[in-house]
Amino acid sequence: MEAPMAHENSFHCPKLKSFALLMLLATILGSLIPATPGRASNSISGAKITAATSAPANSSDSVSEKTFHEIQVGCYIHDLAHLDIKSETFYVDFYIWFRWKGDWFKPSDLEFMNGDISFRTEPSHEKVGDSNYSIMRIKGTFRSKFSLYKYPFDSQKLSILMEHRDLNLKQLKLVPDAKPGSDIHSKSMEMDLTISDWKIEKVWAESGVHRYNTDFGYYVKGNEGEGDPVYSQYSFNIRIKRVMIPYLLKFSLPLLILVIMSFLVFFINAREFEAQCGICVTAILSCIALHLSQGDNLPQVGYLVSADKFFILSYVLIFFTLVETVLCNNFAKKGQTDLASRLDKWSKVLFPVAFVLGLCVLLLPNL
């Protein structure tokens, strides 16, 4: 029984020794080969990596840190709708095209910085000489920061922002595709395109930069002086101005009627004290309801818009009418009819003067 066991050990020992030697050799070679940093953008859409990293995985064969490229970008707006001031969003259906040289670029490498894309066609590609041309159709909801200080005399800018997913400003610049002397307004959207309650004033495209105040968690020793990553950003912008007529009919006209209604209290017989007070109280409550109704159409902002100031002016005037009515009634009850008559007379003059002056002060900065 011992002879077979010895024979079996002698058969396996050389294999075990060979395997151990191979593992030792692999460990030594692995320690000599430097590790290569991975690219987060290959697995996470939209990740930004600083220039200290290697070139993008999808274009590493032709783009390096010393290579600079330029892409011409153009837009054509097919439809623009669902502009929501409260949520600061708008829906756009548009075509976008790219022109570039070389075989290093794919349209999927670009990302929209302020939009949620709901539909996207596969980009069609055509090669013209040494240049490449690609176009696709996109539908999505985009966001813009609206300034409402001058509401309802406000103008807003609707923007479509785009950047390359990996290449920074040292490697790539996105520039508008526009022929010299061409009218980008008439060439960049449908002729009959309209936005409800808004007027399109200006359309333009521009190339800018976007600096990120972070290194996205990627740190390479020796590159501390590189600074924050900067990327080229293409923006297609539409400047729109609010049409005043709908607002005048919905809010300004009812508010004016309430102010005039309170002014008529001065012409009601002083004996009708209850009627005078009833008109003033009704005007104040109606003004508050109208003000709250307007606020439902606006986002929560930490400042007064111009419309709020008009409502405040109306509150002051209507409340002034109520106070004047109470004072005149008290003077009349005390037998001071002359004082009550003079107060009523002066109020008939001060009320319209204060209203007109207040309107001028509030309107002039917005014109």
Short mmCIF file of C-alpha atoms in Angstrom, two decimals:
data_model
loop_
_atom_site.label_atom_id
_atom_site.label_comp_id
_atom_site.label_asym_id
_atom_site.label_seq_id
_atom_site.Cartn_x
_atom_site.Cartn_y
_atom_site.Cartn_z
CA MET A 1 0.00 0.00 0.00
CA GLU A 2 2.90 2.40 0.61
CA ALA A 3 4.39 2.03 -2.86
CA PRO A 4 1.36 3.38 -4.74
CA MET A 5 1.10 6.35 -2.37
CA ALA A 6 4.71 7.33 -2.98
CA HIS A 7 4.21 7.01 -6.70
CA GLU A 8 1.12 9.31 -6.59
CA ASN A 9 3.01 12.06 -4.62
CA SER A 10 5.88 11.96 -7.07
CA PHE A 11 3.40 12.41 -9.93
CA HIS A 12 1.71 15.59 -8.50
CA CYS A 13 4.59 17.49 -6.93
CA PRO A 14 6.12 18.76 -10.21
CA LYS A 15 2.75 20.22 -11.25
CA LEU A 16 2.28 21.97 -7.94
CA LYS A 17 5.73 23.45 -8.15
CA SER A 18 5.11 24.69 -11.70
CA PHE A 19 1.82 26.31 -10.72
CA ALA A 20 3.43 28.06 -7.73
CA LEU A 21 6.22 29.41 -9.96
CA LEU A 22 3.68 30.75 -12.47
CA MET A 23 1.69 32.54 -9.74
CA LEU A 24 4.87 34.10 -8.36
CA LEU A 25 5.90 35.29 -11.82
CA ALA A 26 2.44 36.81 -12.49
CA THR A 27 2.53 38.67 -9.15
CA ILE A 28 5.96 40.16 -9.95
CA LEU A 29 4.91 41.28 -13.43
CA GLY A 30 1.66 42.80 -12.11
CA SER A 31 3.53 44.95 -9.62
CA LEU A 32 5.77 46.32 -12.39
CA ILE A 33 2.88 47.43 -14.69
CA PRO A 34 1.41 50.87 -13.66
CA ALA A 35 -2.35 51.08 -13.14
CA THR A 36 -4.34 53.16 -15.63
CA PRO A 37 -7.05 55.48 -14.23
CA GLY A 38 -10.52 54.55 -15.37
CA ARG A 39 -13.02 56.93 -17.01
CA ALA A 40 -16.21 57.46 -15.05
CA SER A 41 -17.91 58.86 -18.14
CA ASN A 42 -17.85 55.45 -19.85
CA SER A 43 -20.32 54.13 -17.28
CA ILE A 44 -22.02 57.28 -15.98
CA SER A 45 -23.61 59.59 -18.55
CA GLY A 46 -22.58 63.20 -18.15
CA ALA A 47 -19.59 62.70 -15.84
CA LYS A 48 -16.84 65.35 -16.22
CA ILE A 49 -13.18 64.46 -15.85
CA THR A 50 -10.37 67.00 -15.72
CA ALA A 51 -7.72 67.42 -18.37
CA ALA A 52 -5.28 65.49 -16.18
CA THR A 53 -6.89 62.22 -17.22
CA SER A 54 -6.34 60.38 -20.45
CA ALA A 55 -8.41 61.02 -23.58
CA PRO A 56 -12.00 59.70 -23.76
CA ALA A 57 -12.29 55.99 -24.22
CA ASN A 58 -14.50 56.38 -27.30
CA SER A 59 -12.01 58.66 -29.04
CA SER A 60 -8.66 57.84 -27.46
CA ASP A 61 -7.17 56.67 -30.76
CA SER A 62 -7.35 60.13 -32.35
CA VAL A 63 -7.74 62.77 -29.57
CA SER A 64 -5.06 63.65 -27.04
CA GLU A 65 -4.54 66.48 -24.61
CA LYS A 66 -2.46 68.35 -27.22
CA THR A 67 -5.10 67.99 -29.94
CA PHE A 68 -7.61 70.82 -30.45
CA HIS A 69 -10.82 70.37 -32.42
CA GLU A 70 -13.76 72.52 -33.41
CA ILE A 71 -17.35 71.48 -33.98
CA GLN A 72 -19.88 73.71 -35.72
CA VAL A 73 -23.35 73.36 -34.21
CA GLY A 74 -26.64 74.57 -35.69
CA CYS A 75 -30.27 74.48 -34.53
CA TYR A 76 -33.65 74.80 -36.18
CA ILE A 77 -36.71 75.12 -33.91
CA HIS A 78 -39.69 73.22 -35.24
CA ASP A 79 -42.00 73.84 -32.29
CA LEU A 80 -41.87 75.59 -28.92
CA ALA A 81 -44.73 75.17 -26.46
CA HIS A 82 -45.81 74.59 -22.85
CA LEU A 83 -43.91 77.57 -21.49
CA ASP A 84 -44.49 77.38 -17.73
CA ILE A 85 -43.25 80.38 -15.77
CA LYS A 86 -44.04 78.75 -12.44
CA SER A 87 -41.91 75.65 -13.06
CA GLU A 88 -39.44 77.58 -15.28
CA THR A 89 -39.67 75.00 -18.07
CA PHE A 90 -40.54 74.91 -21.77
CA TYR A 91 -40.94 72.21 -24.41
CA VAL A 92 -38.90 72.29 -27.63
CA ASP A 93 -39.00 70.19 -30.78
CA PHE A 94 -35.93 70.98 -32.88
CA TYR A 95 -33.33 69.75 -35.34
CA ILE A 96 -29.66 69.98 -34.48
CA TRP A 97 -26.70 69.38 -36.77
CA PHE A 98 -22.91 69.19 -36.48
CA ARG A 99 -19.97 69.79 -38.80
CA TRP A 100 -16.46 68.58 -37.99
CA LYS A 101 -13.28 67.19 -39.53
CA GLY A 102 -11.82 63.79 -38.77
CA ASP A 103 -13.29 60.55 -37.49
CA TRP A 104 -12.93 61.21 -33.77
CA PHE A 105 -16.40 62.59 -32.95
CA LYS A 106 -19.83 61.07 -32.35
CA PRO A 107 -22.98 63.17 -31.74
CA SER A 108 -23.75 60.96 -28.74
CA ASP A 109 -20.65 62.42 -27.07
CA LEU A 110 -22.52 65.70 -26.55
CA GLU A 111 -25.00 66.22 -23.71
CA PHE A 112 -27.69 68.80 -22.97
CA MET A 113 -26.98 70.58 -19.71
CA ASN A 114 -30.47 71.95 -18.96
CA GLY A 115 -32.92 69.54 -20.54
CA ASP A 116 -34.65 66.19 -20.23
CA ILE A 117 -34.80 64.52 -23.64
CA SER A 118 -37.97 62.54 -24.34
CA PHE A 119 -37.35 61.71 -28.01
CA ARG A 120 -34.23 61.50 -30.14
CA THR A 121 -33.73 60.16 -33.66
CA GLU A 122 -30.64 58.30 -34.69
CA PRO A 123 -28.19 60.82 -36.19
CA SER A 124 -27.79 60.61 -39.96
CA HIS A 125 -24.21 60.98 -41.16
CA GLU A 126 -22.76 62.25 -44.42
CA LYS A 127 -19.16 62.87 -45.41
CA VAL A 128 -18.47 65.87 -47.66
CA GLY A 129 -14.82 66.00 -48.67
CA ASP A 130 -12.72 66.02 -45.52
CA SER A 131 -15.67 67.22 -43.40
CA ASN A 132 -18.42 65.30 -41.65
CA TYR A 133 -22.07 66.31 -41.33
CA SER A 134 -24.62 64.81 -38.95
CA ILE A 135 -28.19 65.82 -38.09
CA MET A 136 -30.89 64.53 -35.74
CA ARG A 137 -34.26 65.56 -34.33
CA ILE A 138 -34.78 66.04 -30.61
CA LYS A 139 -37.80 66.66 -28.40
CA GLY A 140 -37.53 67.51 -24.73
CA THR A 141 -38.32 69.75 -21.79
CA PHE A 142 -35.71 72.38 -20.95
CA ARG A 143 -35.20 74.65 -17.95
CA SER A 144 -34.22 78.32 -17.70
CA LYS A 145 -33.78 80.65 -14.76
CA PHE A 146 -36.47 83.32 -15.15
CA SER A 147 -36.06 86.80 -13.68
CA LEU A 148 -39.42 88.18 -12.57
CA TYR A 149 -38.42 91.50 -11.03
CA LYS A 150 -40.26 93.40 -13.78
CA TYR A 151 -43.28 91.10 -14.06
CA PRO A 152 -45.56 91.69 -15.99
CA PHE A 153 -43.21 93.91 -18.03
CA ASP A 154 -40.60 91.17 -18.14
CA SER A 155 -38.55 89.64 -20.92
CA GLN A 156 -37.17 86.11 -20.62
CA LYS A 157 -34.40 84.11 -22.25
CA LEU A 158 -35.01 80.52 -23.29
CA SER A 159 -31.75 78.61 -23.75
CA ILE A 160 -30.61 75.22 -25.00
CA LEU A 161 -27.18 74.45 -23.51
CA MET A 162 -24.81 71.77 -24.79
CA GLU A 163 -21.34 70.53 -23.84
CA HIS A 164 -19.06 67.66 -24.73
CA ARG A 165 -19.17 64.85 -22.25
CA ASP A 166 -15.39 64.50 -21.82
CA LEU A 167 -13.31 66.97 -23.85
CA ASN A 168 -12.50 70.25 -22.13
CA LEU A 169 -11.80 73.70 -23.55
CA LYS A 170 -8.17 72.83 -24.29
CA GLN A 171 -9.28 70.03 -26.57
CA LEU A 172 -12.58 71.19 -28.09
CA LYS A 173 -14.60 74.30 -28.90
CA LEU A 174 -18.26 74.32 -29.91
CA VAL A 175 -19.08 77.20 -32.28
CA PRO A 176 -22.37 78.28 -33.92
CA ASP A 177 -22.84 77.19 -37.52
CA ALA A 178 -23.93 80.41 -39.21
CA LYS A 179 -23.14 81.86 -42.60
CA PRO A 180 -21.64 85.38 -42.56
CA GLY A 181 -24.36 88.01 -42.87
CA SER A 182 -27.22 85.50 -42.49
CA ASP A 183 -30.32 86.33 -40.42
CA ILE A 184 -30.29 83.66 -37.75
CA HIS A 185 -33.76 84.71 -36.55
CA SER A 186 -35.49 83.81 -39.81
CA LYS A 187 -33.25 80.82 -40.54
CA SER A 188 -33.47 79.12 -37.16
CA MET A 189 -37.20 78.53 -36.62
CA GLU A 190 -40.54 78.03 -38.32
CA MET A 191 -41.94 81.24 -39.79
CA ASP A 192 -45.33 80.79 -38.11
CA LEU A 193 -43.91 79.80 -34.72
CA THR A 194 -45.67 81.64 -31.89
CA ILE A 195 -45.76 81.40 -28.10
CA SER A 196 -49.03 82.13 -26.33
CA ASP A 197 -48.94 85.51 -24.50
CA TRP A 198 -45.36 86.11 -25.63
CA LYS A 199 -43.59 87.85 -28.50
CA ILE A 200 -40.31 86.54 -29.93
CA GLU A 201 -37.84 89.44 -30.02
CA LYS A 202 -34.45 87.94 -30.78
CA VAL A 203 -32.80 84.64 -31.65
CA TRP A 204 -29.08 84.02 -31.44
CA ALA A 205 -26.48 81.32 -30.85
CA GLU A 206 -23.16 81.74 -29.08
CA SER A 207 -20.14 79.89 -27.84
CA GLY A 208 -19.26 80.26 -24.17
CA VAL A 209 -17.39 78.51 -21.38
CA HIS A 210 -18.58 76.63 -18.32
CA ARG A 211 -16.22 76.41 -15.36
CA TYR A 212 -16.87 73.68 -12.82
CA ASN A 213 -15.85 74.50 -9.24
CA THR A 214 -14.80 70.93 -8.57
CA ASP A 215 -12.32 68.30 -9.73
CA PHE A 216 -15.13 65.68 -9.78
CA GLY A 217 -13.19 63.65 -7.20
CA TYR A 218 -10.28 62.95 -9.56
CA TYR A 219 -6.87 63.98 -8.20
CA VAL A 220 -3.45 63.48 -9.76
CA LYS A 221 -0.35 64.39 -7.81
CA GLY A 222 1.64 67.08 -9.57
CA ASN A 223 -1.39 68.66 -11.30
CA GLU A 224 -2.50 70.82 -8.36
CA GLY A 225 -2.09 74.00 -10.41
CA GLU A 226 -4.36 72.94 -13.24
CA GLY A 227 -7.33 74.78 -11.71
CA ASP A 228 -11.01 73.96 -12.09
CA PRO A 229 -12.05 72.17 -15.30
CA VAL A 230 -13.45 74.42 -18.04
CA TYR A 231 -15.60 73.18 -20.93
CA SER A 232 -16.79 74.81 -24.12
CA GLN A 233 -20.54 75.40 -24.05
CA TYR A 234 -22.84 76.00 -27.01
CA SER A 235 -26.04 77.91 -26.30
CA PHE A 236 -29.01 78.56 -28.55
CA ASN A 237 -31.07 81.44 -27.13
CA ILE A 238 -34.51 82.93 -27.75
CA ARG A 239 -35.43 86.27 -26.20
CA ILE A 240 -39.18 86.66 -25.61
CA LYS A 241 -41.22 89.57 -24.22
CA ARG A 242 -44.56 89.28 -22.49
CA VAL A 243 -47.60 90.59 -24.35
CA MET A 244 -49.33 93.03 -21.99
CA ILE A 245 -52.92 92.86 -23.26
CA PRO A 246 -53.82 89.49 -21.63
CA TYR A 247 -52.44 90.67 -18.29
CA LEU A 248 -54.24 94.01 -18.52
CA LEU A 249 -57.56 92.28 -19.11
CA LYS A 250 -57.11 89.64 -16.39
CA PHE A 251 -55.56 91.68 -13.57
CA SER A 252 -54.94 95.36 -14.28
CA LEU A 253 -58.46 96.20 -15.42
CA PRO A 254 -60.21 94.51 -12.43
CA LEU A 255 -57.72 96.18 -10.07
CA LEU A 256 -58.40 99.59 -11.62
CA ILE A 257 -62.14 99.05 -11.22
CA LEU A 258 -61.68 98.23 -7.52
CA VAL A 259 -59.62 101.41 -6.96
CA ILE A 260 -62.19 103.59 -8.76
CA MET A 261 -64.99 101.91 -6.83
CA SER A 262 -63.33 102.86 -3.55
CA PHE A 263 -62.84 106.43 -4.81
CA LEU A 264 -66.59 106.75 -5.43
CA VAL A 265 -67.14 106.40 -1.69
CA PHE A 266 -66.26 110.10 -1.36
CA PHE A 267 -69.34 110.98 -3.41
CA ILE A 268 -71.79 108.93 -1.35
CA ASN A 269 -73.86 110.76 1.24
CA ALA A 270 -72.11 110.71 4.62
CA ARG A 271 -75.30 109.37 6.20
CA GLU A 272 -74.77 106.11 4.29
CA PHE A 273 -71.90 105.11 6.53
CA GLU A 274 -72.59 101.38 6.36
CA ALA A 275 -72.71 101.48 2.58
CA GLN A 276 -69.41 103.37 2.45
CA CYS A 277 -67.68 100.92 4.77
CA GLY A 278 -69.17 97.96 2.89
CA ILE A 279 -67.75 99.20 -0.42
CA CYS A 280 -64.28 99.74 1.08
CA VAL A 281 -64.17 96.34 2.77
CA THR A 282 -65.43 94.60 -0.38
CA ALA A 283 -62.78 96.38 -2.46
CA ILE A 284 -59.97 95.31 -0.11
CA LEU A 285 -61.09 91.68 -0.01
CA SER A 286 -61.49 91.56 -3.79
CA CYS A 287 -58.04 93.09 -4.22
CA ILE A 288 -56.52 90.43 -1.96
CA ALA A 289 -58.26 87.64 -3.87
CA LEU A 290 -57.03 89.05 -7.17
CA HIS A 291 -53.50 89.31 -5.79
CA LEU A 292 -53.51 85.71 -4.62
CA SER A 293 -54.84 84.59 -7.99
CA GLN A 294 -51.90 86.27 -9.70
CA GLY A 295 -49.45 84.60 -7.31
CA ASP A 296 -50.71 81.16 -8.34
CA ASN A 297 -49.17 81.72 -11.78
CA LEU A 298 -45.70 82.58 -10.47
CA PRO A 299 -42.94 80.57 -8.77
CA GLN A 300 -42.00 81.21 -5.17
CA VAL A 301 -39.54 84.11 -5.28
CA GLY A 302 -37.89 86.00 -2.46
CA TYR A 303 -38.58 89.49 -3.82
CA LEU A 304 -41.41 91.77 -4.88
CA VAL A 305 -42.28 91.80 -8.57
CA SER A 306 -43.57 94.98 -10.19
CA ALA A 307 -47.15 93.72 -10.10
CA ASP A 308 -46.93 93.29 -6.32
CA LYS A 309 -46.09 96.97 -5.99
CA PHE A 310 -49.24 97.94 -7.92
CA PHE A 311 -51.33 95.83 -5.57
CA ILE A 312 -49.65 97.41 -2.54
CA LEU A 313 -50.47 100.84 -3.92
CA SER A 314 -54.10 99.76 -4.31
CA TYR A 315 -54.18 98.42 -0.74
CA VAL A 316 -52.92 101.74 0.61
CA LEU A 317 -55.44 103.83 -1.34
CA ILE A 318 -58.43 101.64 -0.50
CA PHE A 319 -57.45 101.50 3.17
CA PHE A 320 -57.01 105.29 3.11
CA THR A 321 -60.59 105.59 1.84
CA LEU A 322 -61.85 103.38 4.67
CA VAL A 323 -59.98 105.40 7.31
CA GLU A 324 -61.22 108.70 5.85
CA THR A 325 -64.79 107.44 5.89
CA VAL A 326 -64.58 106.44 9.56
CA LEU A 327 -63.00 109.79 10.54
CA CYS A 328 -65.61 111.84 8.71
CA ASN A 329 -68.40 109.85 10.35
CA ASN A 330 -66.90 110.44 13.82
CA PHE A 331 -66.46 114.17 13.16
CA ALA A 332 -70.06 114.40 11.99
CA LYS A 333 -71.32 112.63 15.14
CA LYS A 334 -69.38 115.12 17.31
CA GLY A 335 -70.92 118.04 15.46
CA GLN A 336 -67.71 118.92 13.62
CA THR A 337 -69.40 118.91 10.25
CA ASP A 338 -67.10 121.61 8.79
CA LEU A 339 -63.99 119.53 9.60
CA ALA A 340 -65.61 116.44 8.12
CA SER A 341 -66.55 118.40 4.99
CA ARG A 342 -63.00 119.76 4.54
CA LEU A 343 -61.46 116.32 5.05
CA ASP A 344 -63.83 114.86 2.49
CA LYS A 345 -63.03 117.65 0.04
CA TRP A 346 -59.27 117.23 0.37
CA SER A 347 -59.54 113.46 0.08
CA LYS A 348 -61.30 113.80 -3.27
CA VAL A 349 -58.19 115.61 -4.56
CA LEU A 350 -55.44 113.65 -2.79
CA PHE A 351 -56.77 110.24 -3.77
CA PRO A 352 -56.48 110.62 -7.59
CA VAL A 353 -53.25 112.61 -7.31
CA ALA A 354 -51.64 109.91 -5.15
CA PHE A 355 -52.91 107.21 -7.52
CA VAL A 356 -51.49 108.90 -10.64
CA LEU A 357 -48.16 109.71 -8.99
CA GLY A 358 -47.86 106.15 -7.70
CA LEU A 359 -48.54 104.74 -11.17
CA CYS A 360 -45.88 107.00 -12.69
CA VAL A 361 -43.28 106.00 -10.11
CA LEU A 362 -43.97 102.31 -10.68
CA LEU A 363 -44.33 102.43 -14.46
CA LEU A 364 -41.36 104.59 -15.46
CA PRO A 365 -38.62 102.09 -14.43
CA ASN A 366 -40.35 99.37 -16.49
CA LEU A 367 -40.76 101.32 -19.73
#
